[in-house]
Every structure is written in structure tokens, then in C-alpha cells.
Short mmCIF file of C-alpha atoms in Angstrom, two decimals:
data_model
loop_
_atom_site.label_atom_id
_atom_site.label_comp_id
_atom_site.label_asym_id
_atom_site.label_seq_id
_atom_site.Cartn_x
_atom_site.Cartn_y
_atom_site.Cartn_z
CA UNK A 1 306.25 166.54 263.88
CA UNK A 2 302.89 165.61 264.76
CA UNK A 3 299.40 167.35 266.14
CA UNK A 4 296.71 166.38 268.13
CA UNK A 5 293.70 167.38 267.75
CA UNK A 6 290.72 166.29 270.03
CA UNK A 7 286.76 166.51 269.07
CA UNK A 8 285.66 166.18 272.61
CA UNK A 9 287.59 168.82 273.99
CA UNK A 10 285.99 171.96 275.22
CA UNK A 11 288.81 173.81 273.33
CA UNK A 12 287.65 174.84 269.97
CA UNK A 13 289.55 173.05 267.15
CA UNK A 14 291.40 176.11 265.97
CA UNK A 15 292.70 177.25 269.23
CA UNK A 16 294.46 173.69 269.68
CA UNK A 17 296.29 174.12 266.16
CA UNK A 18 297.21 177.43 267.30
CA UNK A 19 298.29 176.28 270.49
CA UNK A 20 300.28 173.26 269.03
CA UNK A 21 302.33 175.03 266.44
CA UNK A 22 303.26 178.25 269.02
CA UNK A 23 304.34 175.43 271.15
CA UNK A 24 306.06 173.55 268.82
CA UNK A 25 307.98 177.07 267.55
CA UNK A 26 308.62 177.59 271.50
CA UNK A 27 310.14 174.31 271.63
CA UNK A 28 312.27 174.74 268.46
CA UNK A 29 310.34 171.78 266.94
CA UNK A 30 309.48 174.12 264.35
CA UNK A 31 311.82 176.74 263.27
CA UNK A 32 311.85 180.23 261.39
CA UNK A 33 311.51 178.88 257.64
CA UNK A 34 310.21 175.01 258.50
CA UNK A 35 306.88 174.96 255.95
CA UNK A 36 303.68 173.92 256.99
CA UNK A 37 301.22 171.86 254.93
CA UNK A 38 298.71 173.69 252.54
CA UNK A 39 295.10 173.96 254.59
CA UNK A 40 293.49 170.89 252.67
CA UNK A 41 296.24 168.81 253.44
CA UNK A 42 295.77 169.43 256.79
CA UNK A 43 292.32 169.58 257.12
CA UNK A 44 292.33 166.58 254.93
CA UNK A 45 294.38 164.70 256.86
CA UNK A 46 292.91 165.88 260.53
CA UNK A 47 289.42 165.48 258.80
CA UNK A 48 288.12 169.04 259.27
CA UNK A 49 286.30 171.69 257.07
CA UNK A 50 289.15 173.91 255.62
CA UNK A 51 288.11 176.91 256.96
CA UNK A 52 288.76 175.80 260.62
CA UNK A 53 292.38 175.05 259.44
CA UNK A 54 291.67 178.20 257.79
CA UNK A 55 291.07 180.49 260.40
CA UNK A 56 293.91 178.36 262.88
CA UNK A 57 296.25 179.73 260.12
CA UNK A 58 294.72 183.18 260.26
CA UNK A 59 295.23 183.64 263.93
CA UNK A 60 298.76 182.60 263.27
CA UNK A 61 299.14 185.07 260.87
CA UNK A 62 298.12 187.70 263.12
CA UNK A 63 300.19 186.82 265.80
CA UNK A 64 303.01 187.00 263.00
CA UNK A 65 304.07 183.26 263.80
CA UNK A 66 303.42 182.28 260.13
CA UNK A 67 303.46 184.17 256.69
CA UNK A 68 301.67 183.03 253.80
CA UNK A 69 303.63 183.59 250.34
CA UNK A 70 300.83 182.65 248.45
CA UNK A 71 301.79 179.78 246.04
CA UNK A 72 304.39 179.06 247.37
CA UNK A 73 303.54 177.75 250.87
CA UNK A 74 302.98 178.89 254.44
CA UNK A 75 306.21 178.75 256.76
CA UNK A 76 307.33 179.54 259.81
CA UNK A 77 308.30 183.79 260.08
CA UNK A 78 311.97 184.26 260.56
CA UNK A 79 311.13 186.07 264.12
CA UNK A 80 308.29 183.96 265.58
CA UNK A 81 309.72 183.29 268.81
CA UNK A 82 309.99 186.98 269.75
CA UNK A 83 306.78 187.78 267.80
CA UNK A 84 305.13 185.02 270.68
CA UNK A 85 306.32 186.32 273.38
CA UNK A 86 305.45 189.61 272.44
CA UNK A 87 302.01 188.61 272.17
CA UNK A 88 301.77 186.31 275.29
CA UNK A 89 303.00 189.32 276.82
CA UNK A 90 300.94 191.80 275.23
CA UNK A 91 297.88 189.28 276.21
CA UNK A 92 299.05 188.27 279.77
CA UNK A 93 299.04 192.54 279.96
CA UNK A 94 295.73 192.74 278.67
CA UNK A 95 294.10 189.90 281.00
CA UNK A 96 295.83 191.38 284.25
CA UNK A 97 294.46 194.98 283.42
CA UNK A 98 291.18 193.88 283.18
CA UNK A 99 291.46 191.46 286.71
CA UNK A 100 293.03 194.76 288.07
CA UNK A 101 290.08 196.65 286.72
CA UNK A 102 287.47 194.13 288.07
CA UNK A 103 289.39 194.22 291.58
CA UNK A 104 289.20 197.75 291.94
CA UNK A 105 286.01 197.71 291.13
CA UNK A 106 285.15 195.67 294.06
CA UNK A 107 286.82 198.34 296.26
CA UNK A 108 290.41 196.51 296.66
CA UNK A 109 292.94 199.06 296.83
CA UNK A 110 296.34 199.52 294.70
CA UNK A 111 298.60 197.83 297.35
CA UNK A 112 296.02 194.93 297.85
CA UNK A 113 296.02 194.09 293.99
CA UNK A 114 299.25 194.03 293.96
CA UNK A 115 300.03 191.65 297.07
CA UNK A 116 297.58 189.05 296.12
CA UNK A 117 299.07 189.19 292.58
CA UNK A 118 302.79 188.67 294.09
CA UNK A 119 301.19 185.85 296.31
CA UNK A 120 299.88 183.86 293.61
CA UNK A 121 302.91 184.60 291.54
CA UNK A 122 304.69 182.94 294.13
CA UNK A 123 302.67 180.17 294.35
CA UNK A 124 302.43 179.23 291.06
CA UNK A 125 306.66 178.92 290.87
CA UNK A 126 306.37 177.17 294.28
CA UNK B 1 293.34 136.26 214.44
CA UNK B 2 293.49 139.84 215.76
CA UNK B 3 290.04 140.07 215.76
CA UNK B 4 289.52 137.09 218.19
CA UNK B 5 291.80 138.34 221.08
CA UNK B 6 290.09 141.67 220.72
CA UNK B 7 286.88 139.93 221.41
CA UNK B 8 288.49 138.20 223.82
CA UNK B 9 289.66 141.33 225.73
CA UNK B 10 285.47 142.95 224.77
CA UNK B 11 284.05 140.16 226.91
CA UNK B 12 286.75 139.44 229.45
CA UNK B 13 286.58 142.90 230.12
CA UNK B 14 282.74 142.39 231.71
CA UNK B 15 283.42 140.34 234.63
CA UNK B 16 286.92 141.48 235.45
CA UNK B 17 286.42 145.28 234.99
CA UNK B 18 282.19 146.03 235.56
CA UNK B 19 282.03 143.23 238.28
CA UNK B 20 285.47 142.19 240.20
CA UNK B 21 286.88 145.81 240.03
CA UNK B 22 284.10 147.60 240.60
CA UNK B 23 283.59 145.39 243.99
CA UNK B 24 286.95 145.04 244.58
CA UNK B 25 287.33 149.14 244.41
CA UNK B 26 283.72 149.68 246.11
CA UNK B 27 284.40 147.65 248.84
CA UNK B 28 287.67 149.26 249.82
CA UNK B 29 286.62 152.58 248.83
CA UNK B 30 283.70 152.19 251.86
CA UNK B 31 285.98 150.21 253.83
CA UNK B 32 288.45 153.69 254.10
CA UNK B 33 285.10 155.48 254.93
CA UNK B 34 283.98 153.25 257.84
CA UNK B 35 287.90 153.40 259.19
CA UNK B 36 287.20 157.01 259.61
CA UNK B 37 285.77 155.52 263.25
CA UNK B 38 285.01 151.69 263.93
CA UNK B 39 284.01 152.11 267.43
CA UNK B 40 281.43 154.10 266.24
CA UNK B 41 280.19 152.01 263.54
CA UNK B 42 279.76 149.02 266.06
CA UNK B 43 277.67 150.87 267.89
CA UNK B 44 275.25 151.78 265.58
CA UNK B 45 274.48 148.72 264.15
CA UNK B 46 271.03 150.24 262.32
CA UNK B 47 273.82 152.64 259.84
CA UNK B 48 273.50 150.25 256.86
CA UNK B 49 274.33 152.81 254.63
CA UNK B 50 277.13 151.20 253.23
CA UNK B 51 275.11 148.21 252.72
CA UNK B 52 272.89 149.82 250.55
CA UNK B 53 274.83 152.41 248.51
CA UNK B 54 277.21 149.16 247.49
CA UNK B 55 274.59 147.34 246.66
CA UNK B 56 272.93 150.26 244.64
CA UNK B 57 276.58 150.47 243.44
CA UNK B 58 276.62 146.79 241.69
CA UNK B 59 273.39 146.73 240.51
CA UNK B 60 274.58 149.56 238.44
CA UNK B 61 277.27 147.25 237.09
CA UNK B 62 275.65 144.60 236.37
CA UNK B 63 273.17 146.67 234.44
CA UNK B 64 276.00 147.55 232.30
CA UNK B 65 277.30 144.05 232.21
CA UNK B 66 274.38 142.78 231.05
CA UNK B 67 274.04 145.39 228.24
CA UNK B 68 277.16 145.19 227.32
CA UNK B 69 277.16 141.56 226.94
CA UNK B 70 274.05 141.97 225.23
CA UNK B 71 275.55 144.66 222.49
CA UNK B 72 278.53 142.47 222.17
CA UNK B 73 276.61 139.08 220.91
CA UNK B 74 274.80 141.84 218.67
CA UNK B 75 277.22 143.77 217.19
CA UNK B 76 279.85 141.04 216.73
CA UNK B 77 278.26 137.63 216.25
CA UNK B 78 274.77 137.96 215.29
CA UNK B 79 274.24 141.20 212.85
CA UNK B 80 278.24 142.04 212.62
CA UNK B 81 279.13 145.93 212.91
CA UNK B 82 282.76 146.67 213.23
CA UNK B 83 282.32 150.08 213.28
CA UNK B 84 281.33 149.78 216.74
CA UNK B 85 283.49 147.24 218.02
CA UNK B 86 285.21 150.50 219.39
CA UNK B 87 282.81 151.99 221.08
CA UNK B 88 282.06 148.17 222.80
CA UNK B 89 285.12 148.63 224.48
CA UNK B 90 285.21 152.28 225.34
CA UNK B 91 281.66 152.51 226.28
CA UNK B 92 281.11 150.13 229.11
CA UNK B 93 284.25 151.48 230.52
CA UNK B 94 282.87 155.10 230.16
CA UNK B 95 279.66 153.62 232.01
CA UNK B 96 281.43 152.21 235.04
CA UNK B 97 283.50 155.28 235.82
CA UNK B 98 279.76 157.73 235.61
CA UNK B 99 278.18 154.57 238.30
CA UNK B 100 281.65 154.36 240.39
CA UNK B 101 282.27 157.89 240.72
CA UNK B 102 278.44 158.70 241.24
CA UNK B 103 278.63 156.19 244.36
CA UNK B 104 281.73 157.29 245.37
CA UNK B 105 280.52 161.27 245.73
CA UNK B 106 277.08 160.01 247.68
CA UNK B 107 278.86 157.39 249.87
CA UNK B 108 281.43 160.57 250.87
CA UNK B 109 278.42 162.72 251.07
CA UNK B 110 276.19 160.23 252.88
CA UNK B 111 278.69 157.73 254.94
CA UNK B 112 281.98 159.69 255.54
CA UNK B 113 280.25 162.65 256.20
CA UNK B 114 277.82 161.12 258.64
CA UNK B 115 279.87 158.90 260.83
CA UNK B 116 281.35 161.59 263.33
CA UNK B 117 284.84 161.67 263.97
CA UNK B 118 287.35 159.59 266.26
CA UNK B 119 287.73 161.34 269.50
CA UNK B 120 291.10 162.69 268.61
CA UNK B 121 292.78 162.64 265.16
CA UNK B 122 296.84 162.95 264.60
CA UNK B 123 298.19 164.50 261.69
CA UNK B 124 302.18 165.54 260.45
CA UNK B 125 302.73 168.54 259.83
CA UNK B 126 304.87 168.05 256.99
CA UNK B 127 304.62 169.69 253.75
CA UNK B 128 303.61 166.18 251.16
CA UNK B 129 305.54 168.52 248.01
CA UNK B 130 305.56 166.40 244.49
CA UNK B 131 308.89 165.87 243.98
CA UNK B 132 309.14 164.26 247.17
CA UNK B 133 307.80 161.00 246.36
CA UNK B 134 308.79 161.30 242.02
CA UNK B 135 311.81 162.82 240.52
CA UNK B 136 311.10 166.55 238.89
CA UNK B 137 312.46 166.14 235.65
CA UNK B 138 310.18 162.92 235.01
CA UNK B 139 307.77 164.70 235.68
CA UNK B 140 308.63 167.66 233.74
CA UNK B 141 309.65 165.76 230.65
CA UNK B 142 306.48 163.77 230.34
CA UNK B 143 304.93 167.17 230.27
CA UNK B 144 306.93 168.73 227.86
CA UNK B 145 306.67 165.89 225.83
CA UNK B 146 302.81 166.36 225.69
CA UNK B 147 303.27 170.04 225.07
CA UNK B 148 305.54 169.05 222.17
CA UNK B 149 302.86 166.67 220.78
CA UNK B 150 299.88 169.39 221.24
CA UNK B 151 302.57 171.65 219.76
CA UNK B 152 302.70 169.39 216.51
CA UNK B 153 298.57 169.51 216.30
CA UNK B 154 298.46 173.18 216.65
CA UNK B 155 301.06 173.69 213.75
CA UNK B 156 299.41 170.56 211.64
CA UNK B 157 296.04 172.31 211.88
CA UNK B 158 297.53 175.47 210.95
CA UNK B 159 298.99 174.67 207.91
CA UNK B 160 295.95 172.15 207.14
CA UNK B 161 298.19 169.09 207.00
CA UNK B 162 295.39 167.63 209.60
CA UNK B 163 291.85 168.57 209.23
CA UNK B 164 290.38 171.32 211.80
CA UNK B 165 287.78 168.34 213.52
CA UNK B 166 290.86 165.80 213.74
CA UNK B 167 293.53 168.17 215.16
CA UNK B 168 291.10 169.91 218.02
CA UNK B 169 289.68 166.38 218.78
CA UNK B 170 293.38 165.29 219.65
CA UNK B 171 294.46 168.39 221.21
CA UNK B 172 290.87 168.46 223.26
CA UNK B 173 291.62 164.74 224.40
CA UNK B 174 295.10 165.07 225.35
CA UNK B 175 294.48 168.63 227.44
CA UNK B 176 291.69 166.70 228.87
CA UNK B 177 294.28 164.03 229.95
CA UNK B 178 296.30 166.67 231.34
CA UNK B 179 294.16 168.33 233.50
CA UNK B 180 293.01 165.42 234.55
CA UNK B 181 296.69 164.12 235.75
CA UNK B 182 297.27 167.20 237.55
CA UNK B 183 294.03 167.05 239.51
CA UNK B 184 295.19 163.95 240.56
CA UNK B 185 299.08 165.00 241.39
CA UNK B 186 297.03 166.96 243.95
CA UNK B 187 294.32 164.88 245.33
CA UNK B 188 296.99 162.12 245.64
CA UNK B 189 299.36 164.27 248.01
CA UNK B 190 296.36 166.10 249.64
CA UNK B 191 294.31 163.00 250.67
CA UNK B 192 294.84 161.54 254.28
CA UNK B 193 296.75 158.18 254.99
CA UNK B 194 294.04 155.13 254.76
CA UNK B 195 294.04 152.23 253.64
CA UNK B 196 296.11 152.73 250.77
CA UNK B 197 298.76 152.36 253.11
CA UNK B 198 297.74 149.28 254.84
CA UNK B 199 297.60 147.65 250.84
CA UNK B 200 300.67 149.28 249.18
CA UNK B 201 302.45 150.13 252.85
CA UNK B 202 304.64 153.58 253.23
CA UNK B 203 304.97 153.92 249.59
CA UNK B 204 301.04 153.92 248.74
CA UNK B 205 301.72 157.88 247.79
CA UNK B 206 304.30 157.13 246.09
CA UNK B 207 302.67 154.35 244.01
CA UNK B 208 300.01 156.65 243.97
CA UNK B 209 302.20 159.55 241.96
CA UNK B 210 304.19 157.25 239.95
CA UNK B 211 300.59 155.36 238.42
CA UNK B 212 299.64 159.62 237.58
CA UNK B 213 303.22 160.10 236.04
CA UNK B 214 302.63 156.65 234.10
CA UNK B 215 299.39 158.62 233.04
CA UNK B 216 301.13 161.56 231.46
CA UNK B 217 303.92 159.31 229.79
CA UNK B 218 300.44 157.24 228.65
CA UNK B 219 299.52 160.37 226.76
CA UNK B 220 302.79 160.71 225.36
CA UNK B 221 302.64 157.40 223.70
CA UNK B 222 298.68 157.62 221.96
CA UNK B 223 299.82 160.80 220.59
CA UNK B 224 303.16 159.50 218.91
CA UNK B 225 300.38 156.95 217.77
CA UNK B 226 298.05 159.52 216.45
CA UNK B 227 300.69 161.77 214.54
CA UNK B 228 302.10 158.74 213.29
CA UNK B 229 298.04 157.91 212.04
CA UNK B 230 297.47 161.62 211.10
CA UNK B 231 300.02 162.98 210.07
CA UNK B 232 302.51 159.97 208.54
CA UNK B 233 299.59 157.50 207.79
CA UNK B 234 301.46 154.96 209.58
CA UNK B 235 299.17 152.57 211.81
CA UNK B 236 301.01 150.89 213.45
CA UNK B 237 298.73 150.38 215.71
CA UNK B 238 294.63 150.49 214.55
CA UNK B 239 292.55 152.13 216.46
CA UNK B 240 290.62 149.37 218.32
CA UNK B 241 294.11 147.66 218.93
CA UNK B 242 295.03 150.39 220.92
CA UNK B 243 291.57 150.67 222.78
CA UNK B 244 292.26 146.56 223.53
CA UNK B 245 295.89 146.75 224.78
CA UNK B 246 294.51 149.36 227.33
CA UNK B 247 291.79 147.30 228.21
CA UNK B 248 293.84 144.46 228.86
CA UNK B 249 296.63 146.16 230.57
CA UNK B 250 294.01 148.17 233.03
CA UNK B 251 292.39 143.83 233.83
CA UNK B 252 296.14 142.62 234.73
CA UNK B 253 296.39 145.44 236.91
CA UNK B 254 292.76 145.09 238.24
CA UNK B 255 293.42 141.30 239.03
CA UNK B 256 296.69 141.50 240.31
CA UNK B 257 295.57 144.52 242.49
CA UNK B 258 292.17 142.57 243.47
CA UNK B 259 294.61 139.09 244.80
CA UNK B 260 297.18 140.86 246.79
CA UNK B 261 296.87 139.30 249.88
CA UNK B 262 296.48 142.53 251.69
CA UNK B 263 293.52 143.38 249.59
CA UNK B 264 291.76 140.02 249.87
CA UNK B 265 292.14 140.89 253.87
CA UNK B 266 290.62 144.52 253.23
CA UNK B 267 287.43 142.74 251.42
CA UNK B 268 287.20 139.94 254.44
CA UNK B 269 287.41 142.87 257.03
CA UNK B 270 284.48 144.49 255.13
CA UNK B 271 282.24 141.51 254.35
CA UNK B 272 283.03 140.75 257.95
CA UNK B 273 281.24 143.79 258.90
CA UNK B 274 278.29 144.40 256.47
CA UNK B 275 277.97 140.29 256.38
CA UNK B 276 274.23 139.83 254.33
#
């Protein structure tokens, strides 16, 4: 299994690690116990400074995606599936609050948050 | 007789080792540097960096050859001293590894470093583990073998069979050699794919690993040498003999590795580039 990373992107370099392996987990490409390669070897190998790998990992860890057993390796948690979707959800939750917050601030009311929400919803499965 | 193919191996040892192999190596060594983004290199046709830092590279080397030529027609023709006929082979060696490695940390400071990187950059994300690429128990028996031999030193020095300066010298060397190895176990698996691969194809690590296992085994052997010396006062094997079969085996490798067709193709890529 193979990631991309690209210099030129807006995207900073750690988010599209992060965003790579919680795709790959979501896609089963990677799976609960599946190692990943020590930091130098990947920063080596993607030539980066180590702490960008580094703090890719960290995030990781904090979304509870990965676990770090010291020598021993980095690997995939045995629950990282649910642990991402717990966390997309707990930051699709987070975003929407504030858009409702910022909406209400404008003087939309309750029902018309919730409409336009439901409309682009819908649009977006459309 | 002895004496002449060691003198042999003393002076062949200039051009093969300070000037083919050192070019050879520098050459390839910049040539993985430069790969890190071509398009980029052709564009900037005023970065002659790695012009200049080889060049800086083999005048080093041919200071060395030259000196070493020099202290060879001294020491062995014209005012004889064998008590340094050792130190003609060691030293030069010694030399060359202080200039290569001293070019090889500024050219990674001041080339690799420099040249930015390829738009986008693909990397596996597998886990490159040791015993991979080389079985464990080689590995671990070429290590316990060396702990065995340190082992021996340690007791010989304790109950003064060896002297004090004899037995920490060969323990010192040999941990030396050790540390060394495993350094190299892990910059061998850490370091990216390059060029290495285009030479020795898919199994450059492996190559890589086995030459490092070779190593430890390699330290194995001069210490059942040296106990045999020390301890048994059997020699085998004198000192300088043993200094000239390594020499000799390290410019058969260094000329087979230098006329590998893939290699030759490396160089002509390079000169290609940085043409004078």
C-alpha cells in the first residue's frame, strides 16, 4: 500500500498522511494490527523532516487510529474504524454547531437552519 | 615472495581504491542526489554544485594518492621500514573514508538539501523489518559469535593471559565494528529506494544487509585470528597479511562493482549531465 504525498498542494503535508491512512483503514486497506513504518523510514523515503511524519502520526494517535508501543512499532488500533467515525462525527458535530451558530447570528431562525441544511443534504446525495 | 604481492596489493590499492572507487562511489553517490528531481536540475543550469564538491572530492584523493605513493617508494624501496608497511596500507584507506564521508555530509547538506522536491513523492507503507530481507539466526549467530570472542578478551585480560593494552585494544576494535554494523542494519532499511535499485535491482536492500551481515561474520574471523595470535601464538596469518587480503578483497569488489554494466550507465548518465 502506497501514499501520495504532494508539495504543491495547499494541503499541509501532515494532513494528507492523515488523510491517506484514515482512508486507507476506511477502505480496509489497512487493518486493526497492519504496522506502519518507523517515522524515518517514512520521512526518509517521502523525503520530509521527521517531525512532519511526526506530528501526521501524532494526530493519528489522537484520533486513536494508531498506537505507538514504543520499540516495537506503530500499528493500526484494534478499533480504528469506529474510533474514525466517532471522530468524523464528533467533527462534522462540531463544524455544523458553529455554521448553526454563525446563521443565527445573522438572524436566520431555527426552522430556516434547519431547511437549508436538509436542502443541501439532499443535494449533495442527489 | 610474500612481500612482493603485498606491495603489489600497497600500490594497486592507489588507483583502484583512492581514484576509481572514490569516482566511481562519488559519482553515483551525487547522481542519487540529483535524482531527488531532474526536471529541476535542467532548469537551473547555473547549480554546479555537484560539479564542484566532486571535484573538491578528487582532488582530495589524489592528494592522498600522491602521498601515499610517495611514502610507499620511501618506506619500501628507498630507506626500507617494515614497521610501517602496515600502516601504508591502513592509512590511505583511513584517509579516503575522512575525504569521502566529509563530501558525502556537505554534498547532502549542500545539494540534496537544496534541490527542492518533486512535485509529489510516493512511498509504501510497509514496515522494511531486518529479518525480512536476512535470516534471524544469521544474524544472531554472527553476533553471538562476536560476543563469544569479546567474551574470551574479557576473561584473557582478567586472568592476565593477554596484557591489559592488547585485550582492550581488541575488545575496543571489535565493539567499534559492532556498532558500526548495526548503524548500518538501520540506515540500510531506513534509506529511500535510489539508485541502488536501478544497479543491484529489487534486491539492492537485500545486498545491502547481507554485505553488513558479511561485516559481522568479518569480525568473527580477525578475532579467531587475534586469539589464535594472542592467546595461542599461532600466526597463521601476520598481521600485514591480513591488512593485504582485505585490501585486495575490498579492489575485486570495487572493480567488479565499478564494470557492471548498470554502473558504467549510472557514471554516463552523470558525466552526461555535469559534462566539463
Amino acid at each position: 500500500m502506497e501514499i501520495e504525498i504532494n508539495n504543491n498542494s495547499p494541503e499541509p503535508v501532515y494532513e494528507q498522511i492523515e488523510r491517506q491512512i484514515v482512508k486507507a483503514v476506511c477502505l480496509q486497506q489497512l487493518v486493526p494490527g497492519d504496522s506502519l513504518p518507523p517515522i524515518r523510514q517514512l520521512a526518509n523515503d517521502l523525503e520530509l523532516n521527521h517531525n512532519t511524519v511526526a506530528k501526521a502520526y501524532k494526530l493519528l494517535e489522537s484520533q486513536r487510529v494508531i498506537h505507538t508501543a514504543g520499540r516495537k512499532g506503530t500499528f493500526i488500533q484494534p478499533d480504528a474504524l469506529a474510533n474514525i467515525k466517532l471522530y468524523q462525527q464528533q467533527q462534522a458535530t462540531y463544524q455544523l454547531k458553529t455554521l448553526a451558530a454563525s446563521f443565527q447570528s445573522r438572524g436566520m431562525t431555527h426552522h430556516e437552519i434547519n431547511q437549508l441544511l436538509s436542502d443541501c443534504a439532499n443535494g449533495y446525495q442527489e | 615472495m610474500t612481500d612482493w604481492i603485498i606491495y603489489a596489493v600497497m600500490l594497486l590499492q592507489i588507483p583502484i581504491l583512492l581514484i576509481f572507487a572514490a569516482s566511481t562511489h562519488g559519482k553515483i553517490m551525487l547522481s542519487v542526489f540529483v535524482n531527488k528531481n531532474p526536471q529541476w536540475l535542467a532548469d537551473h543550469p547555473e547549480f554546479d554544485q555537484p560539479k564542484r564538491y566532486y571535484k573538491w572530492m578528487m582532488a582530495g584523493c589524489y592528494t592522498i594518492a600522491v602521498a601515499s605513493l610517495a611514502a610507499t617508494i620511501q618506506w619500501v624501496w628507498l630507506q626500507p621500514a617494515p614497521q610501517y608497511r602496515v600502516a601504508l596500507l591502513i592509512l590511505p584507506l583511513a584517509a579516503l573514508m575522512v575525504v569521502f564521508h566529509g563530501f558525502a555530509f556537505a554534498a547532502f547538506k549542500n545539494i540534496y538539501k537544496k534541490i527542492p522536491s518533486k512535485g509529489t513523492v510516493k512511498a509504501s507503507l510497509g514496515h522494511r523489518k531486518l529479518f525480512s530481507y536476512v535470516p534471524a539466526p544469521l544474524v544472531w549467530l554472527g553476533f553471538t559469535l562476536n560476543a563469544v570472542v569479546l567474551g574470551i578478551y574479557v576473561w584473557a585480560m582478567f586472568n592476565e593471559v593477554v596484557t591489559t593494552r592488547i585485550a582492550l585494544s581488541r575488545i575496543g576494535g571489535l565493539s567499534v565494528l559492532l556498532l558500526i554494523c548495526l548503524f548500518m542494519f538501520k540506515m540500510e532499511l531506513q534509506r529511500k529506494t535510489n539508485l541502488m535499485e536501478e544497479i543491484f535491482g529489487s534486491n539492492a536492500r537485500k545486498l545491502g544487509l547481507y554485505s553488513i551481515v558479511g561485516a559481522v561474520y568479518l569480525g568473527v574471523a580477525v578475532g579467531v585470528l587475534r586469539i589464535a595470535g594472542d592467546i595461542y601464538q599461532l600466526k597463521p596469518l601476520t598481521e600485514i597479511q591480513v591488512f593485504a587480503l582485505f585490501s585486495f578483497g575490498l579492489q575485486v569488489y570495487m572493480v567488479i562493482f565499478g564494470l557492471m554494466p548498470k554502473t558504467r550507465r549510472l557514471i554516463a548518465n552523470y558525466d552526461k549531465l555535469f559534462a566539463t
